[in-house]
Amino acid sequence: MKKTFKAITAAATLLASITSNAQDTHINALEQNATKIHQLAKSDAELSQIFIALEKLTSSIDEVSLGIKAKQLHLDKARLKELTIIRHLLDMNSTLLVTKYEQAIRSEYRQTYRQYASSIRQLDDAMLPAKEKFGLLNVAHIEGLDVSEQELAEINLAAEKRG
């Protein structure tokens, strides 16, 4: 995981330096905050320090998501790739945090972690149109599985009722 993290961080830093301009300030802050969380969790920093940094990361995620949705942050293919790399880093952070601090996440830091997870979901939603535009969606084709729009709507409705 350490080598993967270094590779992802190096790739994100390289992309940030190539595409850096005023619009990228939020993306750069997001990358720095995501990297900080990873470093804090790996170094067994104090729990309160980690979750204060997680709140800051959540705020950075929200700023990027809102910028994309408000079209203030234009996503060309290079920026989208950079955000995708950062998004993978967020997944690694989530895994690391849950693995190391599951009890704290279930108790005193539950709300903080839920806000973080919700922000990641909003980032995914904000990135979706750009991924569609550039053909970067990974869709699995399962032979024989054809669902009509009506069936899909029924499945979604049933899922909403359960959730």
GROMACS .gro file of C-alpha atoms in nm:
model
  163
    1MET     CA    1   0.000   0.000   0.000
    2LYS     CA    2   0.293   0.232   0.075
    3LYS     CA    3   0.436   0.200  -0.277
    4THR     CA    4   0.092   0.254  -0.428
    5PHE     CA    5   0.041   0.564  -0.215
    6LYS     CA    6   0.378   0.706  -0.321
    7ALA     CA    7   0.300   0.636  -0.687
    8ILE     CA    8  -0.044   0.797  -0.662
    9THR     CA    9   0.094   1.098  -0.475
   10ALA     CA   10   0.377   1.139  -0.725
   11ALA     CA   11   0.135   1.114  -1.017
   12ALA     CA   12  -0.105   1.365  -0.862
   13THR     CA   13   0.181   1.605  -0.787
   14LEU     CA   14   0.315   1.573  -1.141
   15LEU     CA   15  -0.026   1.637  -1.291
   16ALA     CA   16  -0.079   1.931  -1.058
   17SER     CA   17   0.247   2.090  -1.166
   18ILE     CA   18   0.164   2.042  -1.534
   19THR     CA   19  -0.190   2.179  -1.517
   20SER     CA   20  -0.141   2.435  -1.240
   21ASN     CA   21  -0.329   2.764  -1.267
   22ALA     CA   22  -0.565   2.970  -1.054
   23GLN     CA   23  -0.855   2.727  -1.104
   24ASP     CA   24  -0.644   2.442  -0.971
   25THR     CA   25  -0.601   2.598  -0.626
   26HIS     CA   26  -0.890   2.392  -0.489
   27ILE     CA   27  -0.764   2.073  -0.653
   28ASN     CA   28  -0.414   2.132  -0.514
   29ALA     CA   29  -0.558   2.194  -0.166
   30LEU     CA   30  -0.760   1.873  -0.199
   31GLU     CA   31  -0.449   1.676  -0.290
   32GLN     CA   32  -0.249   1.826  -0.002
   33ASN     CA   33  -0.524   1.756   0.251
   34ALA     CA   34  -0.569   1.399   0.127
   35THR     CA   35  -0.194   1.340   0.149
   36LYS     CA   36  -0.185   1.487   0.500
   37ILE     CA   37  -0.456   1.249   0.623
   38HIS     CA   38  -0.266   0.955   0.483
   39GLN     CA   39   0.057   1.066   0.649
   40LEU     CA   40  -0.112   1.129   0.984
   41ALA     CA   41  -0.286   0.793   0.986
   42LYS     CA   42   0.032   0.611   0.884
   43SER     CA   43   0.235   0.785   1.156
   44ASP     CA   44  -0.020   0.697   1.427
   45ALA     CA   45  -0.082   1.062   1.506
   46GLU     CA   46  -0.321   1.162   1.780
   47LEU     CA   47  -0.680   1.069   1.698
   48SER     CA   48  -0.817   1.422   1.742
   49GLN     CA   49  -0.548   1.558   1.508
   50ILE     CA   50  -0.642   1.305   1.238
   51PHE     CA   51  -1.012   1.385   1.254
   52ILE     CA   52  -0.955   1.761   1.259
   53ALA     CA   53  -0.754   1.712   0.939
   54LEU     CA   54  -1.037   1.494   0.806
   55GLU     CA   55  -1.280   1.784   0.857
   56LYS     CA   56  -1.045   2.008   0.656
   57LEU     CA   57  -1.023   1.741   0.383
   58THR     CA   58  -1.403   1.717   0.378
   59SER     CA   59  -1.421   2.093   0.327
   60SER     CA   60  -1.172   2.070   0.038
   61ILE     CA   61  -1.375   1.794  -0.125
   62ASP     CA   62  -1.690   2.006  -0.092
   63GLU     CA   63  -1.519   2.309  -0.248
   64VAL     CA   64  -1.403   2.108  -0.549
   65SER     CA   65  -1.745   1.944  -0.592
   66LEU     CA   66  -1.926   2.278  -0.573
   67GLY     CA   67  -1.678   2.435  -0.815
   68ILE     CA   68  -1.736   2.158  -1.068
   69LYS     CA   69  -2.115   2.170  -1.032
   70ALA     CA   70  -2.122   2.551  -1.058
   71LYS     CA   71  -1.899   2.524  -1.366
   72GLN     CA   72  -1.642   2.751  -1.200
   73LEU     CA   73  -1.395   2.465  -1.222
   74HIS     CA   74  -1.359   2.344  -1.579
   75LEU     CA   75  -1.266   1.977  -1.606
   76ASP     CA   76  -1.055   1.908  -1.909
   77LYS     CA   77  -0.915   1.559  -1.955
   78ALA     CA   78  -0.591   1.634  -1.765
   79ARG     CA   79  -0.773   1.778  -1.462
   80LEU     CA   80  -1.018   1.489  -1.466
   81LYS     CA   81  -0.729   1.242  -1.461
   82GLU     CA   82  -0.571   1.432  -1.174
   83LEU     CA   83  -0.898   1.425  -0.981
   84THR     CA   84  -0.935   1.054  -1.055
   85ILE     CA   85  -0.592   0.990  -0.905
   86ILE     CA   86  -0.682   1.197  -0.599
   87ARG     CA   87  -1.010   1.006  -0.578
   88HIS     CA   88  -0.811   0.680  -0.558
   89LEU     CA   89  -0.608   0.835  -0.276
   90LEU     CA   90  -0.934   0.915  -0.096
   91ASP     CA   91  -1.032   0.548  -0.128
   92MET     CA   92  -0.699   0.446   0.021
   93ASN     CA   93  -0.749   0.694   0.305
   94SER     CA   94  -1.096   0.557   0.374
   95THR     CA   95  -0.964   0.202   0.389
   96LEU     CA   96  -0.677   0.304   0.616
   97LEU     CA   97  -0.900   0.504   0.850
   98VAL     CA   98  -1.159   0.230   0.883
   99THR     CA   99  -0.892  -0.035   0.934
  100LYS     CA  100  -0.708   0.158   1.205
  101TYR     CA  101  -0.985   0.358   1.371
  102GLU     CA  102  -1.308   0.163   1.323
  103GLN     CA  103  -1.412   0.195   1.689
  104ALA     CA  104  -1.362   0.571   1.689
  105ILE     CA  105  -1.554   0.602   1.361
  106ARG     CA  106  -1.842   0.405   1.511
  107SER     CA  107  -1.853   0.625   1.819
  108GLU     CA  108  -1.716   0.975   1.879
  109TYR     CA  109  -1.612   1.052   1.518
  110ARG     CA  110  -1.916   0.900   1.348
  111GLN     CA  111  -2.057   1.231   1.224
  112THR     CA  112  -1.719   1.352   1.097
  113TYR     CA  113  -1.661   1.034   0.901
  114ARG     CA  114  -2.016   1.032   0.760
  115GLN     CA  115  -1.968   1.388   0.634
  116TYR     CA  116  -1.640   1.281   0.473
  117ALA     CA  117  -1.805   0.982   0.303
  118SER     CA  118  -2.095   1.200   0.186
  119SER     CA  119  -1.853   1.455   0.041
  120ILE     CA  120  -1.675   1.182  -0.154
  121ARG     CA  121  -2.009   1.074  -0.298
  122GLN     CA  122  -2.082   1.433  -0.403
  123LEU     CA  123  -1.740   1.453  -0.570
  124ASP     CA  124  -1.817   1.133  -0.762
  125ASP     CA  125  -2.149   1.281  -0.875
  126ALA     CA  126  -1.980   1.607  -0.981
  127MET     CA  127  -1.715   1.419  -1.182
  128LEU     CA  128  -1.966   1.192  -1.356
  129PRO     CA  129  -2.063   1.423  -1.648
  130ALA     CA  130  -1.696   1.483  -1.735
  131LYS     CA  131  -1.622   1.110  -1.717
  132GLU     CA  132  -1.913   1.047  -1.953
  133LYS     CA  133  -1.794   1.323  -2.187
  134PHE     CA  134  -1.445   1.175  -2.215
  135GLY     CA  135  -1.563   0.812  -2.224
  136LEU     CA  136  -1.393   0.724  -1.896
  137LEU     CA  137  -1.679   0.536  -1.732
  138ASN     CA  138  -1.608   0.174  -1.657
  139VAL     CA  139  -1.923  -0.016  -1.738
  140ALA     CA  140  -1.937  -0.391  -1.718
  141HIS     CA  141  -2.134  -0.570  -1.986
  142ILE     CA  142  -2.293  -0.889  -1.865
  143GLU     CA  143  -2.424  -1.104  -2.145
  144GLY     CA  144  -2.794  -1.176  -2.114
  145LEU     CA  145  -2.853  -0.900  -1.860
  146ASP     CA  146  -3.087  -0.651  -2.019
  147VAL     CA  147  -3.294  -0.424  -1.797
  148SER     CA  148  -3.565  -0.196  -1.928
  149GLU     CA  149  -3.597   0.159  -1.800
  150GLN     CA  150  -3.913   0.059  -1.615
  151GLU     CA  151  -3.737  -0.233  -1.444
  152LEU     CA  152  -3.444  -0.010  -1.353
  153ALA     CA  153  -3.682   0.250  -1.206
  154GLU     CA  154  -3.849  -0.023  -0.998
  155ILE     CA  155  -3.512  -0.148  -0.872
  156ASN     CA  156  -3.408   0.206  -0.777
  157LEU     CA  157  -3.739   0.270  -0.601
  158ALA     CA  158  -3.706  -0.053  -0.403
  159ALA     CA  159  -3.349   0.040  -0.306
  160GLU     CA  160  -3.462   0.385  -0.188
  161LYS     CA  161  -3.734   0.230   0.026
  162ARG     CA  162  -3.481  -0.003   0.190
  163GLY     CA  163  -3.217   0.268   0.240
   0.00000   0.00000   0.00000
